[in-house]
Every structure is written in C-alpha cells, then in structure tokens.
C-alpha cells in the first residue's frame, strides 16, 4: 500500500504541493508506485508561467509515460535538476529529495487533504 504524506495537499492527478512560499510541487508515492521504475523526468523551465491543470512536464517509466499537471498557477522559480539527472529518486523519496519544482503561486486549483487523497487512492497517511 502506498503512503500519502500528511501535511501536504494533493491534486486528483497525483501531484502534491506544499503551503510554503514558494510552493514545492512533486508527484505522490501513489503515482510513483503505479508508474514503476522511473527512468526519465521532464520539468518546466525556470521563469515559465504555468496555469492550473496545465501539462508542465512528464515522467517516463519502464511501463508508461505520465504527464505532470500543475496543481497551482504562477511562475516557476526553481526546478530540481538532481531528479532530472537521477529520476529513480522519484521511486525512492517522492516526498523529499525528489521534489520537482517550486512555484511563486498566484492561484491554487482544487486540492485534497492527505486523508481524502489517501481514501480516494487506497493508500494510508504517514506522519508529516
């Protein structure tokens, strides 16, 4: 069973986002587990203006390719080059070292709390 980290908010498309400023965005363990061994990550460019629900990148595994949808609107202020260089980090630490990008948020999309996201995805909530 996949873990869902408490204290984060989640999109229905399996991205997580922090309440920090700038907000940190990543993909959930639910998504990483479903994808399997992740071998490639494409992220938006620093300075890009992104919209809620827009495709901002992709994650490729040995099984499939999945698009990354932005759970927020704003300007990308940083990307995680380490996860681009070593995409397997998404399988090992999706809520930590494998964050994807940071956004100066201007608007948030519809987000679920950890408990609701876990219930919707047959997962369990782990401590923050």
CSV table of C-alpha atoms in Angstrom, one decimal:
chain,number,residue,atom,x,y,z
A,1,UNK,CA,0.0,0.0,0.0
A,2,UNK,CA,1.3,3.4,-0.9
A,3,UNK,CA,1.9,6.2,1.6
A,4,UNK,CA,0.5,9.6,1.5
A,5,UNK,CA,2.4,12.2,3.5
A,6,UNK,CA,0.4,14.2,6.0
A,7,UNK,CA,0.6,18.0,5.8
A,8,UNK,CA,0.7,18.2,2.0
A,9,UNK,CA,-2.2,18.9,-0.4
A,10,UNK,CA,-2.9,16.7,-3.4
A,11,UNK,CA,-4.4,17.1,-6.9
A,12,UNK,CA,-6.6,14.4,-8.3
A,13,UNK,CA,-3.9,13.8,-10.9
A,14,UNK,CA,-1.4,12.7,-8.2
A,15,UNK,CA,0.7,15.8,-7.7
A,16,UNK,CA,1.4,17.2,-4.2
A,17,UNK,CA,2.0,20.8,-3.2
A,18,UNK,CA,3.2,22.5,0.0
A,19,UNK,CA,1.8,25.6,1.5
A,20,UNK,CA,5.2,27.2,1.5
A,21,UNK,CA,6.1,30.3,-0.4
A,22,UNK,CA,7.3,29.4,-3.0
A,23,UNK,CA,5.3,26.3,-3.1
A,24,UNK,CA,7.0,23.0,-3.7
A,25,UNK,CA,5.4,20.5,-6.2
A,26,UNK,CA,6.1,16.8,-6.6
A,27,UNK,CA,4.3,13.6,-7.5
A,28,UNK,CA,2.8,11.3,-4.9
A,29,UNK,CA,4.1,7.8,-3.9
A,30,UNK,CA,0.8,6.5,-5.3
A,31,UNK,CA,1.8,7.8,-8.7
A,32,UNK,CA,5.4,6.7,-8.4
A,33,UNK,CA,4.3,3.2,-7.3
A,34,UNK,CA,1.8,3.0,-10.2
A,35,UNK,CA,4.5,4.0,-12.8
A,36,UNK,CA,7.1,1.5,-11.6
A,37,UNK,CA,10.8,2.1,-12.3
A,38,UNK,CA,11.1,5.8,-13.3
A,39,UNK,CA,13.8,6.5,-15.9
A,40,UNK,CA,13.1,10.0,-17.3
A,41,UNK,CA,11.7,13.3,-16.0
A,42,UNK,CA,11.0,16.4,-18.0
A,43,UNK,CA,10.2,19.6,-16.0
A,44,UNK,CA,9.1,23.2,-16.8
A,45,UNK,CA,11.8,25.9,-17.3
A,46,UNK,CA,12.6,28.4,-14.6
A,47,UNK,CA,10.6,31.6,-15.4
A,48,UNK,CA,7.8,29.8,-17.1
A,49,UNK,CA,4.3,30.9,-16.2
A,50,UNK,CA,2.1,27.9,-15.6
A,51,UNK,CA,-1.7,27.5,-15.3
A,52,UNK,CA,-3.8,25.3,-13.0
A,53,UNK,CA,-4.2,21.9,-14.7
A,54,UNK,CA,-1.7,22.7,-17.5
A,55,UNK,CA,0.7,19.9,-18.6
A,56,UNK,CA,4.1,21.1,-17.3
A,57,UNK,CA,6.3,18.0,-17.8
A,58,UNK,CA,6.3,14.3,-17.9
A,59,UNK,CA,7.5,11.3,-16.1
A,60,UNK,CA,8.5,8.2,-18.0
A,61,UNK,CA,8.9,4.7,-16.5
A,62,UNK,CA,9.8,1.3,-18.0
A,63,UNK,CA,6.0,0.8,-18.1
A,64,UNK,CA,4.5,4.1,-19.3
A,65,UNK,CA,4.6,7.8,-19.7
A,66,UNK,CA,2.6,10.1,-17.5
A,67,UNK,CA,2.1,13.9,-17.8
A,68,UNK,CA,2.7,16.2,-14.9
A,69,UNK,CA,-0.2,18.6,-14.3
A,70,UNK,CA,0.3,21.8,-12.4
A,71,UNK,CA,-1.9,21.9,-9.2
A,72,UNK,CA,-1.3,25.7,-9.0
A,73,UNK,CA,-0.8,28.8,-11.2
A,74,UNK,CA,2.2,31.0,-11.0
A,75,UNK,CA,5.8,31.4,-12.1
A,76,UNK,CA,8.3,28.5,-11.8
A,77,UNK,CA,11.2,29.8,-9.7
A,78,UNK,CA,13.3,26.6,-9.3
A,79,UNK,CA,13.5,23.1,-10.7
A,80,UNK,CA,15.1,20.1,-9.2
A,81,UNK,CA,18.0,19.3,-11.5
A,82,UNK,CA,19.0,16.4,-9.3
A,83,UNK,CA,15.8,14.5,-10.0
A,84,UNK,CA,16.3,15.1,-13.8
A,85,UNK,CA,19.8,13.7,-13.5
A,86,UNK,CA,18.6,10.7,-11.4
A,87,UNK,CA,14.9,10.1,-12.0
A,88,UNK,CA,15.0,6.9,-9.8
A,89,UNK,CA,14.8,9.3,-6.8
A,90,UNK,CA,11.1,9.6,-7.5
A,91,UNK,CA,10.7,5.9,-6.6
A,92,UNK,CA,13.0,6.2,-3.5
A,93,UNK,CA,11.9,9.5,-2.0
A,94,UNK,CA,8.9,11.2,-3.7
A,95,UNK,CA,8.1,13.4,-0.8
A,96,UNK,CA,11.7,14.5,0.0
A,97,UNK,CA,14.7,14.7,-2.3
A,98,UNK,CA,12.6,14.1,-5.4
A,99,UNK,CA,10.5,17.2,-5.3
A,100,UNK,CA,10.0,18.5,-8.9
A,101,UNK,CA,9.8,22.3,-9.0
A,102,UNK,CA,8.9,25.4,-6.9
A,103,UNK,CA,6.3,28.0,-7.9
A,104,UNK,CA,5.5,31.5,-6.8
A,105,UNK,CA,1.8,30.8,-6.6
A,106,UNK,CA,-0.8,33.2,-7.8
A,107,UNK,CA,-3.8,30.8,-7.6
A,108,UNK,CA,-4.5,27.2,-6.4
A,109,UNK,CA,-6.5,24.6,-8.1
A,110,UNK,CA,-8.9,22.2,-6.4
A,111,UNK,CA,-6.7,20.3,-3.8
A,112,UNK,CA,-7.4,17.4,-1.5
A,113,UNK,CA,-6.0,17.0,2.0
A,114,UNK,CA,-3.9,13.9,2.7
A,115,UNK,CA,-6.8,12.0,4.3
A,116,UNK,CA,-9.1,12.5,1.4
A,117,UNK,CA,-6.4,11.7,-1.2
A,118,UNK,CA,-5.5,8.5,0.7
A,119,UNK,CA,-9.1,7.4,0.9
A,120,UNK,CA,-9.6,8.1,-2.9
A,121,UNK,CA,-6.4,6.1,-3.8
A,122,UNK,CA,-6.5,3.1,-1.4
A,123,UNK,CA,-3.4,4.4,0.4
A,124,UNK,CA,-2.5,5.2,4.0
A,125,UNK,CA,-1.4,8.5,5.5
A,126,UNK,CA,2.0,8.7,7.1
A,127,UNK,CA,3.3,11.3,9.5
A,128,UNK,CA,4.4,14.7,8.2
